Short mmCIF file of C-alpha atoms in Angstrom, two decimals:
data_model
loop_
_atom_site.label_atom_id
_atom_site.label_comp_id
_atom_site.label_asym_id
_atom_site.label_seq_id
_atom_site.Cartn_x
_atom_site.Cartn_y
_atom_site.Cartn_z
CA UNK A 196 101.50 65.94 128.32
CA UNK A 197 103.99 66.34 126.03
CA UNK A 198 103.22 66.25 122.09
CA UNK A 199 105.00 63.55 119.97
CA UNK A 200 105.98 64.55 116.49
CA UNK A 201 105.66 61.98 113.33
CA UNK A 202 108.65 61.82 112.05
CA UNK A 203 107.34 60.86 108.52
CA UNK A 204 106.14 64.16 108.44
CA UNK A 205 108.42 65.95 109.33
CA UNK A 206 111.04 63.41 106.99
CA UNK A 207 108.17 64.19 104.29
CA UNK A 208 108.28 68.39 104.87
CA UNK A 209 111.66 68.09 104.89
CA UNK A 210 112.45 66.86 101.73
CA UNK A 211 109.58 69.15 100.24
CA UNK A 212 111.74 72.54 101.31
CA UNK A 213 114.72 71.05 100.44
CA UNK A 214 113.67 69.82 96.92
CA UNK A 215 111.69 73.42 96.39
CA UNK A 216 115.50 75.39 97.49
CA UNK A 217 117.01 73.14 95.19
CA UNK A 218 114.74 73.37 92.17
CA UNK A 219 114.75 77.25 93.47
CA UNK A 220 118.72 77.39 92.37
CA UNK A 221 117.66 76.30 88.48
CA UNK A 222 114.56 77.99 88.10
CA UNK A 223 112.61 80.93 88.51
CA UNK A 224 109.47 80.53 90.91
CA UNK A 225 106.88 81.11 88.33
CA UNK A 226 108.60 78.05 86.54
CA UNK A 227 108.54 75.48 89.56
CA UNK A 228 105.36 73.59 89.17
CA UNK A 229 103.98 71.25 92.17
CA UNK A 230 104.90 68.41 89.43
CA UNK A 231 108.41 69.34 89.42
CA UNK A 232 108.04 69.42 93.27
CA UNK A 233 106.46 66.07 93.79
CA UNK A 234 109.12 64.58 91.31
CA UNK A 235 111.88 66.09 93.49
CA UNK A 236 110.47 65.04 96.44
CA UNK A 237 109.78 61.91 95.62
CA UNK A 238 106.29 62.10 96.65
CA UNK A 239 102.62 61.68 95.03
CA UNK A 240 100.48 64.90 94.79
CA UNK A 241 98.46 63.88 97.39
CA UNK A 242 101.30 64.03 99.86
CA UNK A 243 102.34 67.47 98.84
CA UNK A 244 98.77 68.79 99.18
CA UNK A 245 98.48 67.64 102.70
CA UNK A 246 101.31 69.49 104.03
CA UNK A 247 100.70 72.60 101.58
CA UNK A 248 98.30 74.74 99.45
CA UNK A 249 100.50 75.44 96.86
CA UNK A 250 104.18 76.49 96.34
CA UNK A 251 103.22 80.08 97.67
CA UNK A 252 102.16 78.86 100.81
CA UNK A 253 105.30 76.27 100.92
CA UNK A 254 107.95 79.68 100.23
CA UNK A 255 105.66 81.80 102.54
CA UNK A 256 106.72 78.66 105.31
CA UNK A 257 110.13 78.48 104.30
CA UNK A 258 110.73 81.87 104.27
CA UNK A 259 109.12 82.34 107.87
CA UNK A 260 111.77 79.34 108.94
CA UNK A 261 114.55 81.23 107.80
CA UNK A 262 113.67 84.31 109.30
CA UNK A 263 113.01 82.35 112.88
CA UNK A 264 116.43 81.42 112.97
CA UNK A 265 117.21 85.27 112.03
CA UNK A 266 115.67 86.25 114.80
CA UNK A 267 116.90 83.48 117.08
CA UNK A 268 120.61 84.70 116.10
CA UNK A 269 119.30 88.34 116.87
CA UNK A 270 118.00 87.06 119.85
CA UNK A 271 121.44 85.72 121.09
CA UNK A 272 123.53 89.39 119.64
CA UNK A 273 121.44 90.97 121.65
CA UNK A 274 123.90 92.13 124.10
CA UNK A 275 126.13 92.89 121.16
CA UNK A 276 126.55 96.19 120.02
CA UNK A 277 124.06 97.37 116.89
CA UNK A 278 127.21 96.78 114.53
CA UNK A 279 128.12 93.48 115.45
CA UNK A 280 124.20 92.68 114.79
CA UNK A 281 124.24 94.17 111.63
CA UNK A 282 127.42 92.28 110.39
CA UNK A 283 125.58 88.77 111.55
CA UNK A 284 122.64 89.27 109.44
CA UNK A 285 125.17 89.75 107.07
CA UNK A 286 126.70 86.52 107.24
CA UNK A 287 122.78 84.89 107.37
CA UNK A 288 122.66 86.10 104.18
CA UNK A 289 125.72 84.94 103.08
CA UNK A 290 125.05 82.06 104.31
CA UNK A 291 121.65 81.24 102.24
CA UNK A 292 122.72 83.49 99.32
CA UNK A 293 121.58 81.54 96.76
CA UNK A 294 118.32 81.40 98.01
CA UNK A 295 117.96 84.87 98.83
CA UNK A 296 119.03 85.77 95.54
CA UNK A 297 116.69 84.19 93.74
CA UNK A 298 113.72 85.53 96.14
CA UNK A 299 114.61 89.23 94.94
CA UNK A 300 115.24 88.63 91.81
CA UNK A 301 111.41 86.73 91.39
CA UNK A 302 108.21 88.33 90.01
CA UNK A 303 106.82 86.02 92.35
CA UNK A 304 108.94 87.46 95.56
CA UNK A 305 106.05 90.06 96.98
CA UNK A 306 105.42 87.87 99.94
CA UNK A 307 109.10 87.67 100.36
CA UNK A 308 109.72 91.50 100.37
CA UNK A 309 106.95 91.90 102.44
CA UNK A 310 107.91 89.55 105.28
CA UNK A 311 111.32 90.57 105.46
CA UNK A 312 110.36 94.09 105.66
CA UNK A 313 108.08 93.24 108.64
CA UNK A 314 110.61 91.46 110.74
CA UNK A 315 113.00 93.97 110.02
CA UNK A 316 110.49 96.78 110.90
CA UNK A 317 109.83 94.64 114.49
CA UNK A 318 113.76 94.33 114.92
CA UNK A 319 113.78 98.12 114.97
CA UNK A 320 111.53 98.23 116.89
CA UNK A 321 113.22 96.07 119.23
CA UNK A 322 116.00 98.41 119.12
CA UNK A 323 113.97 101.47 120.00
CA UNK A 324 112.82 99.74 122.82
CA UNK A 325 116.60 100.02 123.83
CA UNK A 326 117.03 103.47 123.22
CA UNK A 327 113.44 103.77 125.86
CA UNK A 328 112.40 106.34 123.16
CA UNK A 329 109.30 106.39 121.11
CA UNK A 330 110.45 106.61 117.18
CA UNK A 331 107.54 107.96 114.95
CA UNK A 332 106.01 104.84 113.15
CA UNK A 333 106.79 106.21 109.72
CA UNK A 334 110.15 106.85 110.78
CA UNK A 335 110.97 102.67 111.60
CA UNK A 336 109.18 101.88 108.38
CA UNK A 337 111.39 104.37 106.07
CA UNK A 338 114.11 103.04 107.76
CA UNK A 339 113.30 99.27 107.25
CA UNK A 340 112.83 99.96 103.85
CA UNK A 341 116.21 101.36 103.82
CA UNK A 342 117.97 98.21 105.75
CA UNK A 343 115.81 96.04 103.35
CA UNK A 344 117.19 98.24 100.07
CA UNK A 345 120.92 97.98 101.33
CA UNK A 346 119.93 94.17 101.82
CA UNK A 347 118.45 93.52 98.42
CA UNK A 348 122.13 95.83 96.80
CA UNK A 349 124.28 93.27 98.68
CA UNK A 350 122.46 90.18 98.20
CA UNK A 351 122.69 91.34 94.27
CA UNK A 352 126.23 92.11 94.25
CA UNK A 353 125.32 95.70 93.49
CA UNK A 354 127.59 97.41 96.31
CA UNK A 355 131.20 96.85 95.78
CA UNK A 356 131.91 97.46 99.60
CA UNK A 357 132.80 94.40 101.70
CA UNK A 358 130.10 93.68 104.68
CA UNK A 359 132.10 94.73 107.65
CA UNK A 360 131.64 98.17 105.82
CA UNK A 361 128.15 98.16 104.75
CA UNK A 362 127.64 96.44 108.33
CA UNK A 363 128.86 99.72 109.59
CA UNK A 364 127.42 102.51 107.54
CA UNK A 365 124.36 101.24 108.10
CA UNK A 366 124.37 100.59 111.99
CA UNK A 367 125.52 104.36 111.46
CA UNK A 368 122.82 105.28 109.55
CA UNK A 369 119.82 103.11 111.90
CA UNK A 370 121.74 104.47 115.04
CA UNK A 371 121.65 108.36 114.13
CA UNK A 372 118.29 107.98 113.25
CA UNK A 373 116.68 106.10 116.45
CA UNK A 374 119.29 107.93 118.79
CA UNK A 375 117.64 111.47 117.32
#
């Protein structure tokens, strides 16, 4: 039998992310209080409390949202070459830059960091997998790090290249390195 969703809820969880991403764009994440939240929202305590622990556990589910549909567009590249995957996380991130942004640049971001250096460590993975090679453990998490770093540079406006270039380099880099 097939399971009916509530729309109130999901109308309710809804405006929750979007109010958090929006309050996210004006203030830091140890600023955002669940009263600035609820205010956004439009909702009572109560209602936020049902749906969430607190705002850690609300980033920790939007964050795992955006990097579904990540993985969903990696899912559908995956007959593209390594490059052309590289350049469309690229334009993901370009996409929610603002966001992302202001995830690395929060004292609050570990759980951020962290997941995004998971699913890029099981991406790599994924890749291996192509290559039918085994690639040391330690070896996918140095580079993950290193996909993650060039990430974080771009995301930060640190690296003055454009992404088709960094998009490159590093499929360069991840490719010499799983291909060894």
């Amino acid at each position: 039998m097939e399971k009916t969703v509530d729309r109130r809820i999901v109308r309710t969880q809804k405006a929750i992310k979007q109010s958090f991403i929006d309050l996210l764009s004006k203030y830091e994440l140890d600023q955002i209080s669940i009263k600035m939240l609820t205010d956004e929202a439009d909702i009572g305590r109560k209602t936020f409390y049902l749906h969430y622990v607190d705002k850690y556990d609300l980033m920790d589910t939007i964050i795992d949202n955006y990097l579904e549909e990540l993985d969903q567009r990696c899912e559908k590249m995956k007959t593209s070459g390594m490059q052309d995957s590289a350049y469309e996380w690229f334009l993901f991130f370009d996409e929610h830059h603002a966001l992302f942004r202001r995830l690395f640049r929060s004292h609050g971001s570990y759980s951020f960091r962290n997941k995004l250096l998971l699913f890029t460590m099981e991406q790599l993975k994924k890749k291996e997998q192509i290559f039918a090679k085994h690639i040391d453990a330690f070896k996918i998490q140095i580079l993950a790090y290193g996909v993650t770093g060039v990430l974080e540079a771009y995301i930060m406006q640190e690296l003055s290249e454009q992404k088709e270039q960094i998009s490159k380099q590093l499929t360069d880099f991840v490719m010499s390195n799983l291909a060894e």
